């Protein structure tokens, strides 16, 4: 019922034991690959700002406005040594990973 409402959230999360699909195994194990395996880690962090405004409120109608701004970052910290990837340099200098 307030005319203006604001919120600001910040988060930082590290995930360990990410789930990888079709991981190749050494031939000495007797298997060529395992379907799924928990390994690797990633970091996700960012912020989000929300503003809700009741601009006009009368008996017959309401005018509301909502603004949402966010910035999110994801970073791979580690992945399995037998996980083949291609690293691509983006225009902004950051790196992107693609599995081969």
GROMACS .gro file of C-alpha atoms in nm:
model
  100
    1UNK     CA    1   0.000   0.000   0.000
    2UNK     CA    2   0.302   0.227  -0.014
    3UNK     CA    3   0.345   0.471  -0.298
    4UNK     CA    4   0.713   0.383  -0.348
    5UNK     CA    5   0.889   0.057  -0.270
    6UNK     CA    6   1.256  -0.024  -0.332
    7UNK     CA    7   1.472  -0.333  -0.289
    8UNK     CA    8   1.838  -0.405  -0.350
    9UNK     CA    9   1.985  -0.755  -0.341
   10UNK     CA   10   2.345  -0.873  -0.370
   11UNK     CA   11   2.450  -1.234  -0.404
   12UNK     CA   12   2.770  -1.436  -0.421
   13UNK     CA   13   2.758  -1.813  -0.455
   14UNK     CA   14   3.024  -2.076  -0.516
   15UNK     CA   15   2.907  -2.413  -0.647
   16UNK     CA   16   3.122  -2.722  -0.603
   17UNK     CA   17   3.070  -3.067  -0.755
   18UNK     CA   18   2.889  -2.945  -1.067
   19UNK     CA   19   2.725  -3.219  -1.270
   20UNK     CA   20   2.913  -3.304  -1.594
   21UNK     CA   21   2.772  -3.533  -1.862
   22UNK     CA   22   2.961  -3.808  -2.050
   23UNK     CA   23   3.295  -3.779  -1.869
   24UNK     CA   24   3.572  -3.987  -2.032
   25UNK     CA   25   3.750  -4.234  -1.805
   26UNK     CA   26   4.094  -4.397  -1.833
   27UNK     CA   27   4.083  -4.732  -2.015
   28UNK     CA   28   4.230  -4.899  -1.705
   29UNK     CA   29   3.888  -4.861  -1.536
   30UNK     CA   30   3.725  -5.094  -1.788
   31UNK     CA   31   3.479  -4.823  -1.892
   32UNK     CA   32   3.514  -4.560  -2.165
   33UNK     CA   33   3.298  -4.295  -1.995
   34UNK     CA   34   3.058  -4.237  -1.711
   35UNK     CA   35   2.718  -4.084  -1.790
   36UNK     CA   36   2.723  -3.820  -1.515
   37UNK     CA   37   2.987  -3.719  -1.262
   38UNK     CA   38   3.003  -3.448  -0.994
   39UNK     CA   39   3.318  -3.240  -1.040
   40UNK     CA   40   3.429  -2.886  -1.111
   41UNK     CA   41   3.328  -2.556  -0.951
   42UNK     CA   42   3.183  -2.222  -1.053
   43UNK     CA   43   3.121  -1.881  -0.899
   44UNK     CA   44   2.807  -1.673  -0.956
   45UNK     CA   45   2.767  -1.321  -0.823
   46UNK     CA   46   2.579  -1.002  -0.895
   47UNK     CA   47   2.318  -0.754  -0.782
   48UNK     CA   48   1.955  -0.663  -0.851
   49UNK     CA   49   1.764  -0.338  -0.790
   50UNK     CA   50   1.383  -0.312  -0.806
   51UNK     CA   51   1.164  -0.003  -0.776
   52UNK     CA   52   0.784  -0.023  -0.758
   53UNK     CA   53   0.584   0.297  -0.786
   54UNK     CA   54   0.210   0.360  -0.758
   55UNK     CA   55   0.196   0.674  -0.971
   56UNK     CA   56  -0.179   0.736  -0.976
   57UNK     CA   57  -0.435   0.565  -0.755
   58UNK     CA   58  -0.798   0.669  -0.772
   59UNK     CA   59  -1.130   0.501  -0.705
   60UNK     CA   60  -1.161   0.395  -1.071
   61UNK     CA   61  -0.806   0.309  -1.184
   62UNK     CA   62  -0.441   0.266  -1.093
   63UNK     CA   63  -0.120   0.350  -1.277
   64UNK     CA   64   0.184   0.155  -1.159
   65UNK     CA   65   0.544   0.139  -1.277
   66UNK     CA   66   0.807  -0.124  -1.200
   67UNK     CA   67   1.177  -0.091  -1.284
   68UNK     CA   68   1.421  -0.379  -1.248
   69UNK     CA   69   1.798  -0.354  -1.305
   70UNK     CA   70   2.040  -0.645  -1.261
   71UNK     CA   71   2.396  -0.744  -1.334
   72UNK     CA   72   2.509  -1.108  -1.312
   73UNK     CA   73   2.852  -1.267  -1.346
   74UNK     CA   74   2.941  -1.635  -1.390
   75UNK     CA   75   3.293  -1.773  -1.369
   76UNK     CA   76   3.421  -2.129  -1.407
   77UNK     CA   77   3.678  -2.186  -1.133
   78UNK     CA   78   3.777  -2.542  -1.219
   79UNK     CA   79   3.672  -2.831  -1.439
   80UNK     CA   80   3.794  -3.188  -1.482
   81UNK     CA   81   4.140  -3.231  -1.634
   82UNK     CA   82   4.002  -3.470  -1.898
   83UNK     CA   83   3.729  -3.223  -1.995
   84UNK     CA   84   3.821  -3.091  -2.340
   85UNK     CA   85   3.727  -2.726  -2.397
   86UNK     CA   86   3.787  -2.447  -2.642
   87UNK     CA   87   3.840  -2.104  -2.492
   88UNK     CA   88   3.710  -1.806  -2.689
   89UNK     CA   89   3.811  -1.449  -2.613
   90UNK     CA   90   3.511  -1.215  -2.627
   91UNK     CA   91   3.523  -0.853  -2.747
   92UNK     CA   92   3.501  -0.722  -2.389
   93UNK     CA   93   3.809  -0.927  -2.289
   94UNK     CA   94   3.620  -1.198  -2.102
   95UNK     CA   95   3.647  -1.568  -2.186
   96UNK     CA   96   3.382  -1.810  -2.302
   97UNK     CA   97   3.418  -2.189  -2.281
   98UNK     CA   98   3.275  -2.440  -2.528
   99UNK     CA   99   3.292  -2.815  -2.484
  100UNK     CA  100   3.434  -3.010  -2.779
   0.00000   0.00000   0.00000
